[in-house]
Every structure is written in C-alpha cells, then in structure tokens.
Short mmCIF file of C-alpha atoms and ligand atoms in Angstrom, two decimals:
data_model
loop_
_atom_site.label_atom_id
_atom_site.label_comp_id
_atom_site.label_asym_id
_atom_site.label_seq_id
_atom_site.Cartn_x
_atom_site.Cartn_y
_atom_site.Cartn_z
CA MET A 7 46.26 38.50 -71.22
CA ASN A 8 46.58 36.16 -68.37
CA GLU A 9 44.49 36.89 -65.36
CA LEU A 10 46.36 37.84 -62.30
CA PRO A 11 45.72 35.59 -59.33
CA GLU A 12 44.34 38.63 -57.51
CA ASP A 13 41.66 39.08 -60.15
CA LYS A 14 40.65 35.49 -59.78
CA ALA A 15 40.46 35.95 -56.06
CA ALA A 16 38.31 39.01 -56.54
CA ARG A 17 35.78 36.95 -58.48
CA GLN A 18 35.90 34.09 -55.99
CA PRO A 19 32.85 34.97 -53.89
CA LYS A 20 30.44 34.44 -56.81
CA ASP A 21 32.17 31.22 -57.93
CA VAL A 22 32.56 29.49 -54.60
CA GLU A 23 29.14 30.36 -53.27
CA PRO A 24 27.50 27.09 -54.38
CA TYR A 25 30.36 25.11 -52.85
CA ASP A 26 30.03 26.91 -49.50
CA ARG A 27 26.29 26.49 -49.38
CA LYS A 28 26.67 22.76 -49.93
CA LYS A 29 29.07 22.59 -47.04
CA VAL A 30 26.75 24.56 -44.82
CA ASN A 31 23.83 22.42 -45.86
CA ARG A 32 25.76 19.28 -45.04
CA ARG A 33 26.62 20.62 -41.62
CA THR A 34 23.04 21.59 -40.99
CA PHE A 35 21.98 18.13 -42.09
CA ILE A 36 24.44 16.40 -39.78
CA SER A 37 23.57 18.49 -36.79
CA SER A 38 19.84 18.08 -37.40
CA LEU A 39 20.35 14.33 -37.65
CA THR A 40 22.31 14.28 -34.40
CA PHE A 41 19.65 16.32 -32.71
CA LEU A 42 16.93 14.06 -34.07
CA ALA A 43 18.79 10.92 -32.99
CA GLY A 44 19.32 12.31 -29.50
CA GLY A 45 15.72 13.34 -29.27
CA THR A 46 14.50 9.96 -30.48
CA LEU A 47 16.68 8.16 -27.95
CA ALA A 48 15.44 10.36 -25.15
CA TYR A 49 11.87 9.88 -26.29
CA PHE A 50 12.08 6.09 -26.41
CA GLY A 51 14.11 5.97 -23.20
CA TRP A 52 11.45 7.96 -21.41
CA ASN A 53 8.70 5.91 -23.00
CA LYS A 54 10.37 2.69 -21.97
CA LEU A 55 10.47 3.93 -18.38
CA TYR A 56 7.02 5.42 -18.58
CA LEU A 57 5.40 2.36 -20.15
CA SER A 58 7.30 -0.15 -17.99
CA PRO A 59 5.02 -2.01 -15.62
CA LYS A 60 4.29 -0.28 -12.35
CA GLU A 61 4.74 -2.18 -9.15
CA THR A 62 1.65 -3.60 -7.61
CA THR A 63 3.02 -4.62 -4.23
CA ALA A 64 1.89 -2.74 -1.17
CA ASP A 65 5.34 -1.41 -0.61
CA ALA A 66 7.14 1.74 0.35
CA THR A 67 7.42 2.85 -3.21
CA ALA A 68 4.55 0.89 -4.73
CA GLY A 69 3.71 2.36 -8.11
CA ALA A 70 7.33 3.13 -8.98
CA HIS A 71 8.33 2.04 -12.46
CA ALA A 72 10.38 -1.15 -12.62
CA PRO A 73 13.72 0.41 -13.67
CA LEU A 74 13.46 2.89 -10.78
CA ARG A 75 12.61 0.07 -8.42
CA LYS A 76 16.10 -1.36 -9.05
CA VAL A 77 17.65 1.87 -7.84
CA LEU A 78 15.30 2.07 -4.87
CA ASP A 79 16.10 -1.52 -3.91
CA ALA A 80 19.81 -0.88 -4.27
CA ASN A 81 19.45 2.08 -1.91
CA GLY A 82 17.41 -0.02 0.47
CA ASN A 83 20.04 -2.73 0.54
CA VAL A 84 22.76 -0.23 1.30
CA PHE A 85 20.81 0.93 4.33
CA GLU A 86 19.79 -2.54 5.39
CA ASN A 87 23.41 -3.67 5.35
CA ALA A 88 24.99 -0.47 6.62
CA VAL A 89 22.72 -0.55 9.67
CA SER A 90 23.82 -3.84 11.14
CA PRO A 91 21.01 -5.58 12.99
CA ASP A 92 23.39 -6.55 15.84
CA HIS A 93 24.69 -3.16 16.90
CA LEU A 94 23.35 -2.14 20.29
CA ALA A 95 21.48 1.09 20.75
CA ARG A 96 22.97 3.22 23.49
CA THR A 97 21.24 2.82 26.84
CA TYR A 98 21.04 5.31 29.73
CA PRO A 99 20.57 5.19 33.49
CA LYS A 100 16.83 4.85 34.22
CA ALA A 101 16.98 8.04 36.26
CA MET A 102 17.64 9.95 33.04
CA ALA A 103 14.38 8.77 31.48
CA ALA A 104 11.44 11.15 31.09
CA LYS A 105 8.93 10.72 33.92
CA GLN A 106 6.03 11.18 31.52
CA PRO A 107 7.22 10.12 28.13
CA ARG A 108 5.79 11.89 25.17
CA VAL A 109 2.86 10.33 23.31
CA ASN A 110 2.64 10.38 19.53
CA GLY A 111 0.29 8.72 17.05
CA ASP A 112 -3.01 7.02 17.79
CA ILE A 113 -3.82 5.19 14.59
CA GLY A 114 -5.46 1.89 15.43
CA ILE A 115 -5.73 2.71 19.14
CA GLN A 116 -8.48 5.33 19.20
CA LYS A 117 -11.23 2.99 20.36
CA GLU A 118 -11.13 1.44 23.81
CA LEU A 119 -9.34 -1.86 24.06
CA GLU A 120 -11.64 -4.91 24.06
CA ASP A 121 -11.53 -6.80 27.42
CA ASN A 122 -10.90 -10.08 25.68
CA TRP A 123 -7.58 -8.92 24.20
CA ARG A 124 -5.18 -11.71 23.32
CA LEU A 125 -1.93 -11.61 21.41
CA ASN A 126 -2.58 -13.67 18.28
CA VAL A 127 0.51 -15.37 16.92
CA VAL A 128 -0.01 -17.02 13.56
CA LYS A 129 2.13 -20.15 13.47
CA SER A 130 0.62 -21.59 10.31
CA ASN A 131 -2.64 -21.55 8.37
CA ASN A 132 -4.28 -23.80 10.90
CA GLU A 133 -2.59 -22.76 14.12
CA THR A 134 -2.82 -19.42 15.89
CA LEU A 135 -1.61 -19.05 19.47
CA GLN A 136 -3.66 -16.83 21.78
CA ILE A 137 -1.48 -15.39 24.50
CA THR A 138 -2.51 -13.25 27.49
CA ILE A 139 -0.50 -10.45 29.03
CA ASP A 140 -0.08 -12.56 32.19
CA ASP A 141 1.47 -15.32 30.10
CA LEU A 142 4.01 -12.79 28.80
CA ARG A 143 4.72 -11.37 32.26
CA LYS A 144 5.86 -14.82 33.35
CA LEU A 145 8.68 -14.81 30.79
CA PRO A 146 12.08 -13.26 31.60
CA LYS A 147 11.76 -9.49 31.79
CA THR A 148 14.18 -7.06 30.15
CA GLU A 149 14.20 -3.33 30.78
CA PHE A 150 16.30 -0.38 29.71
CA ALA A 151 16.20 3.32 28.95
CA PHE A 152 17.16 4.49 25.48
CA GLU A 153 16.66 7.51 23.29
CA PHE A 154 13.41 7.01 21.45
CA LYS A 155 13.51 8.80 18.09
CA CYS A 156 10.58 9.91 15.99
CA VAL A 157 11.04 10.78 12.31
CA GLU A 158 9.06 13.94 12.94
CA GLY A 159 12.16 15.32 14.59
CA TRP A 160 11.93 14.75 18.32
CA SER A 161 13.69 12.30 20.57
CA GLN A 162 13.49 11.50 24.24
CA ILE A 163 15.10 9.13 26.71
CA SER A 164 12.43 6.79 28.02
CA HIS A 165 12.40 3.58 30.04
CA TRP A 166 10.61 0.44 28.81
CA GLY A 167 10.14 -3.10 30.08
CA GLY A 168 8.92 -6.35 28.59
CA VAL A 169 10.02 -9.63 27.09
CA LYS A 170 12.69 -9.79 24.43
CA PHE A 171 11.16 -10.84 21.14
CA SER A 172 13.92 -13.47 20.87
CA ASP A 173 13.00 -14.92 24.32
CA PHE A 174 9.37 -14.98 23.23
CA VAL A 175 10.30 -16.88 20.03
CA LYS A 176 12.28 -19.39 22.08
CA HIS A 177 9.55 -19.88 24.67
CA TYR A 178 6.74 -20.37 22.14
CA GLN A 179 8.92 -22.51 19.87
CA LEU A 180 8.64 -20.18 16.91
CA ASN A 181 12.14 -20.95 15.64
CA GLU A 182 10.89 -22.30 12.34
CA GLN A 183 8.72 -19.21 11.79
CA ALA A 184 11.66 -16.95 12.69
CA LYS A 185 13.59 -18.36 9.74
CA LEU A 186 11.29 -16.39 7.45
CA ALA A 187 12.56 -12.99 6.38
CA TYR A 188 9.96 -10.74 8.01
CA VAL A 189 7.77 -10.36 11.04
CA GLY A 190 4.47 -8.56 10.50
CA MET A 191 2.41 -6.96 13.26
CA HIS A 192 -0.87 -5.10 13.31
CA THR A 193 -3.28 -3.53 15.76
CA PRO A 194 -6.45 -5.53 16.59
CA ASP A 195 -8.42 -3.34 14.13
CA GLU A 196 -5.62 -3.66 11.51
CA LYS A 197 -5.49 0.12 11.03
CA TYR A 198 -1.79 0.37 11.92
CA TYR A 199 0.66 -2.23 10.76
CA VAL A 200 4.39 -2.69 10.45
CA GLY A 201 6.82 -5.08 8.82
CA ILE A 202 10.14 -5.77 10.54
CA ASP A 203 13.05 -7.68 9.02
CA THR A 204 13.46 -10.75 11.24
CA PRO A 205 17.12 -10.07 12.18
CA SER A 206 15.99 -6.73 13.66
CA ALA A 207 13.07 -8.40 15.45
CA MET A 208 15.50 -10.92 16.98
CA HIS A 209 17.88 -8.14 18.07
CA PRO A 210 18.56 -8.37 21.85
CA GLN A 211 16.95 -4.96 22.49
CA THR A 212 13.69 -5.64 20.63
CA LEU A 213 10.91 -6.00 23.19
CA LEU A 214 7.31 -7.06 23.31
CA CYS A 215 6.82 -4.30 25.82
CA TYR A 216 4.19 -4.05 28.58
CA GLU A 217 5.73 -1.38 30.84
CA VAL A 218 6.85 2.22 30.55
CA SER A 219 8.57 4.14 33.38
CA GLY A 220 8.18 1.03 35.54
CA GLN A 221 4.36 1.04 35.21
CA PRO A 222 1.97 -0.97 33.03
CA LEU A 223 1.60 0.74 29.64
CA SER A 224 -1.07 3.42 29.50
CA ALA A 225 -3.63 3.19 26.71
CA LYS A 226 -1.89 6.00 24.81
CA HIS A 227 1.47 4.26 24.99
CA GLY A 228 -0.09 1.13 23.50
CA ALA A 229 -1.56 -1.00 26.34
CA PRO A 230 -1.49 -3.84 26.88
CA LEU A 231 1.44 -4.68 24.57
CA ARG A 232 3.55 -2.76 22.10
CA LEU A 233 6.73 -3.19 20.16
CA ILE A 234 9.89 -1.43 21.34
CA ILE A 235 12.64 -1.63 18.76
CA PRO A 236 15.44 0.83 19.60
CA THR A 237 17.33 0.16 16.37
CA LYS A 238 14.49 1.70 14.37
CA TYR A 239 12.54 4.96 14.30
CA GLY A 240 9.35 5.41 16.32
CA ILE A 241 7.11 4.61 13.34
CA LYS A 242 8.10 0.94 13.62
CA ASN A 243 7.31 0.77 17.36
CA LEU A 244 3.72 -0.39 16.91
CA LYS A 245 1.39 0.22 19.85
CA ARG A 246 -1.38 -2.21 20.87
CA ILE A 247 -0.21 -5.34 19.07
CA GLY A 248 -3.13 -7.55 18.04
CA THR A 249 -1.46 -10.04 15.75
CA ILE A 250 2.05 -11.20 14.94
CA PHE A 251 2.83 -13.26 11.83
CA PHE A 252 5.90 -14.36 9.89
CA SER A 253 6.47 -14.19 6.16
CA ASN A 254 9.06 -14.20 3.42
CA ASP A 255 7.12 -11.47 1.61
CA ARG A 256 7.38 -8.01 3.00
CA PRO A 257 4.39 -7.44 5.26
CA ARG A 258 2.41 -4.27 4.67
CA ASP A 259 3.79 -1.28 6.52
CA TYR A 260 1.72 1.81 7.25
CA TRP A 261 4.38 4.50 6.88
CA ALA A 262 6.36 2.69 4.20
CA GLU A 263 3.20 2.78 2.08
CA LEU A 264 3.26 6.55 2.54
CA GLY A 265 6.82 6.81 1.32
CA TYR A 266 9.01 6.32 4.39
CA ASP A 267 11.97 3.95 4.25
CA TYR A 268 10.79 0.39 4.88
CA PHE A 269 13.68 -0.43 7.22
CA SER A 270 13.72 2.93 9.03
CA GLY A 271 16.89 1.82 10.78
CA LEU A 272 18.95 3.88 13.18
N1 LIG B 1321 -0.89 1.76 16.82
C1 LIG B 1321 -0.02 2.78 16.59
N2 LIG B 1321 1.27 2.62 16.91
C2 LIG B 1321 2.14 3.64 16.68
C3 LIG B 1321 1.72 4.86 16.10
C4 LIG B 1321 0.36 4.98 15.78
O1 LIG B 1321 -0.11 6.01 15.24
N3 LIG B 1321 -0.48 3.93 16.04
N4 LIG B 1321 2.64 5.87 15.88
C5 LIG B 1321 4.06 5.50 15.85
C6 LIG B 1321 4.92 6.66 15.97
S1 LIG B 1321 5.06 7.66 14.60
C7 LIG B 1321 5.67 6.92 17.08
S2 LIG B 1321 6.82 8.16 17.12
C8 LIG B 1321 5.53 6.09 18.29
C9 LIG B 1321 5.25 6.97 19.49
O2 LIG B 1321 5.13 6.19 20.65
P1 LIG B 1321 4.66 6.88 21.97
O3 LIG B 1321 3.28 7.44 21.77
O4 LIG B 1321 4.71 5.85 23.03
O5 LIG B 1321 5.63 8.01 22.22
O6 LIG B 1321 4.48 5.15 18.16
C10 LIG B 1321 4.42 4.50 16.93
N5 LIG B 1321 3.44 3.45 17.02
MO1 LIG B 1322 6.87 8.96 14.99
#
C-alpha cells in the first residue's frame, strides 16, 4: 500500500532533523564568524590607535595619539579660520569702563618686579634688543575700552593704553621676524607663557600695554608691560612681559598645555 503524503509528513520531524541542525549550525557558524571578524577589526583598530606614537610637542593636546591629532588639528583650523584675525573687537566709550578693573591670575608675577626690567626682544640667536618702558612710551599711543573676557566666565569693559604691536614691529624693524608664524612671550621668570599666531599679534587692536584706566599699570595688572589682545580670551593677555620671540614652531602656551584651545579666539 502506498503511503499517503500525510503519513510521510507525519514522519518528517525525525527524518529532517539532521538537515535542520546542519542549517542551524551553518547559521551559527556564519554569525560567529561575523562577530569574530567585527571583534578582530575593533581590536586591531583600537590597538592601532592605542599603539600609535603619542605626540611629544608641548602643545595643547600633547600626548594625544596621532590619528586623534588629525581631528584636533582639523578642529583647530576651523576655529583659526572662522575667527578672522582682521575683525575688530567692539569698543566702548571710555566712560563705560570699570574704574577698578578686575584682577585675575598671578602666575609669574607673584614676586616683586626687578628694578632693572627690560623688554627683551629676540631678533636672532646673536641679537636681543633690550627696551625700556620709556622707549615704548615714546612710540605712538593707542587706547580703547573693550569687553575683556575670561574663560572662567566673567567679562568686563575696561580701558587700556599702549603701543600697537604692529607699530612696535615697524619701529624696531622686526618685519622679517614677523614673517614667522608665531610670536612667543613669557614673564621674566618664565612661569607664564603664551604663543600667539602672528596675524593676531599684528591685529590693529593688539597692544603692548602700559596703562589701564588712564594710569600706569598696577603690579597686579601686569606692570610695567602686558599684552592686550581683544580678539582672544584673557588667558592670552600675558601680564609682565619679560621676553618676546618669533618662531615658526608653536611657542609653549601655559593654558594650552592644560587643555585649552591654543588660539582661544573670540
Ligand atoms: N603673568 C600672567 N599673566 C596672566 C595671567 C597670569 O596668571 N599670569 N592670567 C591670565 C588670565 S586667565 C586673565 S583672565 C587675565 C586677567 O587680567 P587682569 O588681572 O588684568 O584682569 O590675565 C592673564 N594674564
Ligand atoms: Mo582668565
């Protein structure tokens, strides 16, 4: 007697079991392989990043792994280019300036200033200019009030006076030096230091500043000479300048080394 199809179907489970298991096994195999491949890729990808050489430069993000550095640099360039070095910071009537501008930060200015202070300007390996505050007072004076902004979250309109960095470069014939990409500055004890991209240093509102509120700078505001650079945050406005130098390599920068943006533009 011929088997009815239904009977065959009834016996199916036993017969097809090996077939089904094979199929399941193959699926398990494929998915395990995919998982393994993915995992291996992730592992080597991470290892490549992890084992890639760390940066050694004294830079904002020193110690970042090379592939990350590319991203950080790309971000930096966006900011450097988005914040044009020629835009003017808004200025205010002097009457709106704080009578006693706020003081913040005393790194490199805690000890009393030496009487023999001079502004050292490194022109080359064998030539350093030594400039007195009276020399600088003889140059054209620029003054304005602007809103000084600190990254810590305060801002204040204050009034500053001094010589434009660009006038200073012209007067001391530093044009060749100013073709280099950066200007570095540090306090006489070298405890506080900043690096400024040269276009920002040459900006018409960047001052080598010797006056605040119409008076000679007080010690706490950075006597006898400080940087005022309205297109950047307060951190870049170094007080008590000891030395200025020029370089194509990024000069060391105190807050950039602690993770702040090197350009700190506004
Ligand atoms: N030498 C030196 N300059 C410095 C600092 C500092 O600690 N040391 N602090 C900076 C910071 S964070 C700010 S906000 C401004 C504050 O300037 P002010 O004290 O004149 O307000 O100075 C900047 N220049
Ligand atoms: Mo600041």
